[in-house]
PDB file of C-alpha atoms in Angstrom:
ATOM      1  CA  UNK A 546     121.746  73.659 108.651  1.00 59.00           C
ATOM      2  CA  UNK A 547     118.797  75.669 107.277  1.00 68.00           C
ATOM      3  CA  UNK A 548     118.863  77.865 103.929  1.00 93.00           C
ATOM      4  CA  UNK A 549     117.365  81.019 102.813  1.00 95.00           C
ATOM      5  CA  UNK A 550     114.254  79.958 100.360  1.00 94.00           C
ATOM      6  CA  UNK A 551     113.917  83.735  99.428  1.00 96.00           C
ATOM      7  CA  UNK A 552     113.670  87.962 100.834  1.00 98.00           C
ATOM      8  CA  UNK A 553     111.777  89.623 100.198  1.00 98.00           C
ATOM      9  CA  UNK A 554     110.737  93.658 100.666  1.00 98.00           C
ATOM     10  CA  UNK A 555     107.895  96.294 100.764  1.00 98.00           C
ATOM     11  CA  UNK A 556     107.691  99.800 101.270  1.00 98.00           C
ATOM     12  CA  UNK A 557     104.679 102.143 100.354  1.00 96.00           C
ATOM     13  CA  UNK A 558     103.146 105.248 101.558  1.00 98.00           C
ATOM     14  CA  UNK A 559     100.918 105.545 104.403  1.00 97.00           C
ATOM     15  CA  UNK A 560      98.747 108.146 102.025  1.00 97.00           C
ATOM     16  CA  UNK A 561      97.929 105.229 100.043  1.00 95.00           C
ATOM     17  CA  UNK A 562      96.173 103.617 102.353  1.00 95.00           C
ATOM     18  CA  UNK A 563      94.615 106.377 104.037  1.00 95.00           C
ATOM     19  CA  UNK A 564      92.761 107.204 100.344  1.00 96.00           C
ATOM     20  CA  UNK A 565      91.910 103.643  99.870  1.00 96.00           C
ATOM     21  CA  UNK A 566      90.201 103.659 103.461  1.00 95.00           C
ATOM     22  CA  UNK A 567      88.613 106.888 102.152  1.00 96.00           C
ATOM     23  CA  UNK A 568      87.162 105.171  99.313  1.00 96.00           C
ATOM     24  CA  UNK A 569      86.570 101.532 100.363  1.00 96.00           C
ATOM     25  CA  UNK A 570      86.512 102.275 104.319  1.00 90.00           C
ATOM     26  CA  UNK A 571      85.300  98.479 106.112  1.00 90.00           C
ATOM     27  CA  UNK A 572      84.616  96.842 103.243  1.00 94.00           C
ATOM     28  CA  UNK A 573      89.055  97.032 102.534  1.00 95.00           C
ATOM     29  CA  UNK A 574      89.446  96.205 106.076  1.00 95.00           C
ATOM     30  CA  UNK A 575      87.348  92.681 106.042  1.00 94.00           C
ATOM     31  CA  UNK A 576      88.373  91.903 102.385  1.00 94.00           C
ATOM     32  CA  UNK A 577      92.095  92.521 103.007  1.00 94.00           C
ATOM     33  CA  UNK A 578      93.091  91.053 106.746  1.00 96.00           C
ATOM     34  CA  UNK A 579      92.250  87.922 108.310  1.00 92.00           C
ATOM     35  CA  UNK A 580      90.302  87.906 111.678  1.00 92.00           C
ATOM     36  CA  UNK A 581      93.250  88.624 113.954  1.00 92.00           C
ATOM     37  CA  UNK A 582      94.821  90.932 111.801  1.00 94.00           C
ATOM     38  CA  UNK A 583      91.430  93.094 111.710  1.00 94.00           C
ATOM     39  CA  UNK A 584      91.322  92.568 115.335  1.00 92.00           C
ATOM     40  CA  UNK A 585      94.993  94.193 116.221  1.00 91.00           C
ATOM     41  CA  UNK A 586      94.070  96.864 113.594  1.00 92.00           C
ATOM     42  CA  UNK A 587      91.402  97.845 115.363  1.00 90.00           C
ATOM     43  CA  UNK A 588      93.034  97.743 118.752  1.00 90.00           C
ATOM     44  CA  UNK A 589      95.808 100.527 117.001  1.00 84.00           C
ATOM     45  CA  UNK A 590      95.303 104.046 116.765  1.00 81.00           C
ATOM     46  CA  UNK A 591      96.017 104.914 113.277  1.00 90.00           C
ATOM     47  CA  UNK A 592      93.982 102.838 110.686  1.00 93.00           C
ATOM     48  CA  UNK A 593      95.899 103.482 108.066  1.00 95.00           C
ATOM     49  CA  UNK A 594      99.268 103.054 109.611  1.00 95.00           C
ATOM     50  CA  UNK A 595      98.286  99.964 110.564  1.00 95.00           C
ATOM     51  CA  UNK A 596      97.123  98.482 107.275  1.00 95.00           C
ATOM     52  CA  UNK A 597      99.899  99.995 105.190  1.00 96.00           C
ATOM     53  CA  UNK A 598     102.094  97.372 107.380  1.00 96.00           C
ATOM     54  CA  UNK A 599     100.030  94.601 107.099  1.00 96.00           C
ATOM     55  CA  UNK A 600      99.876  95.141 103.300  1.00 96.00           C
ATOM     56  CA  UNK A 601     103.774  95.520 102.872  1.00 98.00           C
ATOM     57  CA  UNK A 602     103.835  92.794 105.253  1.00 98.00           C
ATOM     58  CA  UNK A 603     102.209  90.775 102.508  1.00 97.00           C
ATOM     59  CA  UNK A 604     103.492  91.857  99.550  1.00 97.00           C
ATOM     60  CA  UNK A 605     107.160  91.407 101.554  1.00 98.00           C
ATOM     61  CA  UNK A 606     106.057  87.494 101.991  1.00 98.00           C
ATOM     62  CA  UNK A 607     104.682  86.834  98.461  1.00 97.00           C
ATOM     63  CA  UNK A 608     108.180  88.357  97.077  1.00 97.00           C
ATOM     64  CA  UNK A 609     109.992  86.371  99.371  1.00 97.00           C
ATOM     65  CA  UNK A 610     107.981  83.151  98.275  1.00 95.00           C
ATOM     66  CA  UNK A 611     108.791  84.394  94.369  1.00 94.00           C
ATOM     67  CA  UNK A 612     104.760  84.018  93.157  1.00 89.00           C
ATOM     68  CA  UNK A 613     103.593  86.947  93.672  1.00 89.00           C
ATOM     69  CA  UNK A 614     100.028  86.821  94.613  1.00 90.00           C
ATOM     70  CA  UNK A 615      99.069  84.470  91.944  1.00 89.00           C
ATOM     71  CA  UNK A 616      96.865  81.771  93.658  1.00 89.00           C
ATOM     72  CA  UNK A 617      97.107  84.025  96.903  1.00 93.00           C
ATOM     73  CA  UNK A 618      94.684  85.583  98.443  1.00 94.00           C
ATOM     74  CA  UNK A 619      94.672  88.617 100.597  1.00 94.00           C
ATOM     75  CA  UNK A 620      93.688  86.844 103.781  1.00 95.00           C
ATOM     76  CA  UNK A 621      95.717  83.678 103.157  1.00 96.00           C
ATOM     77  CA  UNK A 622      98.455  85.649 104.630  1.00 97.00           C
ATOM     78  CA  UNK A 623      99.149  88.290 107.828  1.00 95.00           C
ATOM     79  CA  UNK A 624     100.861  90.032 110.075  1.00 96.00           C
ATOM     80  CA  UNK A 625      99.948  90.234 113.853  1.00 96.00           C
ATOM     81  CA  UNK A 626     102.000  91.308 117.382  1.00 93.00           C
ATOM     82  CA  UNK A 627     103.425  88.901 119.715  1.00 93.00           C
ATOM     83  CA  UNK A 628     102.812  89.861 123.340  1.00 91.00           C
ATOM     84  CA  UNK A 629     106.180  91.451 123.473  1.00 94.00           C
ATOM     85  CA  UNK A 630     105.347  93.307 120.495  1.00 91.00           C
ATOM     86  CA  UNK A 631     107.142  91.609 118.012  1.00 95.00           C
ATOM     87  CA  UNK A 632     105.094  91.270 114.644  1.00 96.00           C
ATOM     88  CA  UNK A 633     105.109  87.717 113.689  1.00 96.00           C
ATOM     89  CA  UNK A 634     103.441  85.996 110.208  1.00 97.00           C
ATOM     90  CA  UNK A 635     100.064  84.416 110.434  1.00 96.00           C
ATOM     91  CA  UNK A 636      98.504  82.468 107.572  1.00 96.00           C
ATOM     92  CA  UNK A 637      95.178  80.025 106.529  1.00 96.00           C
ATOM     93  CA  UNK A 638      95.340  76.700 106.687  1.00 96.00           C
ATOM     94  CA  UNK A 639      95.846  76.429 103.174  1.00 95.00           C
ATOM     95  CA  UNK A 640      98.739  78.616 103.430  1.00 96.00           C
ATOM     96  CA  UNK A 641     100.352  76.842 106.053  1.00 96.00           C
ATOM     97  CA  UNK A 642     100.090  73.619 103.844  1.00 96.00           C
ATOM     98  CA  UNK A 643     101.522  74.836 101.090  1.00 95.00           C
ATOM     99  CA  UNK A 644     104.548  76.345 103.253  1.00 96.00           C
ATOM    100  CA  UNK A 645     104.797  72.756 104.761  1.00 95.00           C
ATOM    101  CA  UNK A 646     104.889  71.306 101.403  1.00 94.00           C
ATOM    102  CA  UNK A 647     107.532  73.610  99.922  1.00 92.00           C
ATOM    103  CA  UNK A 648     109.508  72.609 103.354  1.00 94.00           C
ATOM    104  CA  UNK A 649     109.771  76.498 104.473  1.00 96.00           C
ATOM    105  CA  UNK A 650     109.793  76.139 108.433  1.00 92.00           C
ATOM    106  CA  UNK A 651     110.486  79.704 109.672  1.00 95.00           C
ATOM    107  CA  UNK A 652     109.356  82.821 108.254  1.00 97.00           C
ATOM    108  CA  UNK A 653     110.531  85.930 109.780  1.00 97.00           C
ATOM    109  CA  UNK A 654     109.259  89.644 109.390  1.00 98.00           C
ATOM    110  CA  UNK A 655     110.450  93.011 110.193  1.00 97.00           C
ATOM    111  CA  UNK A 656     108.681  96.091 109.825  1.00 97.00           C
ATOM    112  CA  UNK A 657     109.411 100.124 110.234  1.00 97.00           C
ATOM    113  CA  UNK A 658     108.394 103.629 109.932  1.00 96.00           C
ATOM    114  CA  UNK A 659     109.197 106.535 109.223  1.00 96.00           C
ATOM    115  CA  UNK A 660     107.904 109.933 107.518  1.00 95.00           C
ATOM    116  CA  UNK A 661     105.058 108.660 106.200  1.00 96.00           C
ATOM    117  CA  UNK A 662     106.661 105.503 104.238  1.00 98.00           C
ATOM    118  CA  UNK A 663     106.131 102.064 106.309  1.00 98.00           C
ATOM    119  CA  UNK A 664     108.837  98.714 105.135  1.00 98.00           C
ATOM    120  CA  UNK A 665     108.104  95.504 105.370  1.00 98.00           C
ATOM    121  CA  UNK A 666     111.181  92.817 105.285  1.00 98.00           C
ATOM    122  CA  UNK A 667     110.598  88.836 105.184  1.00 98.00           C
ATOM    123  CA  UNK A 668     112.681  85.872 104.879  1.00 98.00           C
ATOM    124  CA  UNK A 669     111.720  82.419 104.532  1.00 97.00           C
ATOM    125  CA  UNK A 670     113.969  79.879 105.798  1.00 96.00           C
ATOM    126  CA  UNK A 671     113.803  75.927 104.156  1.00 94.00           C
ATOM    127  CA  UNK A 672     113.187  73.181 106.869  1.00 87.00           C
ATOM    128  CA  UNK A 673     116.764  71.511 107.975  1.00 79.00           C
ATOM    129  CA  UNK A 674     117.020  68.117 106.285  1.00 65.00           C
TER     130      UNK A 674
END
């Protein structure tokens, strides 16, 4: 039987990213998202849609792991599309090790919309013993 390791949740205004994009514009984009993250963003109409989910997506997964972003980087953790659209978590090696060493074997992720607010929800699920 698996257990919850933690949830957490995100929400933020699309606004904010649209003024960060006005003020940082590609230099946010390569600092923030890993390679297939930028890629997808890309690929999507609305720029700053997109990266408002990818960073709720985030902060969602660094609640949900209960550090916050201390020794976390921005890239060391993301947020892509499956081919049937479902977004799924991506993350560096060095991630993915520490997730293997803290025996958390599924993560999941749900994300919405709606008037200009996106949400990000994540739960990590321990490894069955």
């Amino acid at each position: 039987m698996s257990a919850i390791h933690g949830v957490g949740v995100d929400i933020l205004r699309i606004e904010r990213m649209d003024k960060a994009l006005a003020r940082h514009g590609e230099r946010l984009l390569t600092r923030m998202l890993g390679e297939a993250e930028l890629r997808e963003v890309r690929r999507r109409g609305n720029t700053a849609r997109a990266l408002a989910m990818c960073f709720a997506a985030k902060e969602a997964f660094v609640k949900a792991l209960g550090t916050g972003f201390s020794g976390i980087r921005w890239r060391d953790v993301g947020v892509v599309r499956a081919a049937n659209g479902r977004p799924q978590m991506v993350f560096s090696d060095a991630m993915q090790a520490r997730l293997d060493r803290e025996g958390i074997g599924a993560v999941h992720v749900s994300l919405s919309d709606d008037g200009g607010l996106v949400c990000a929800c994540v739960v990590l699920e321990r490894r069955s013993a």
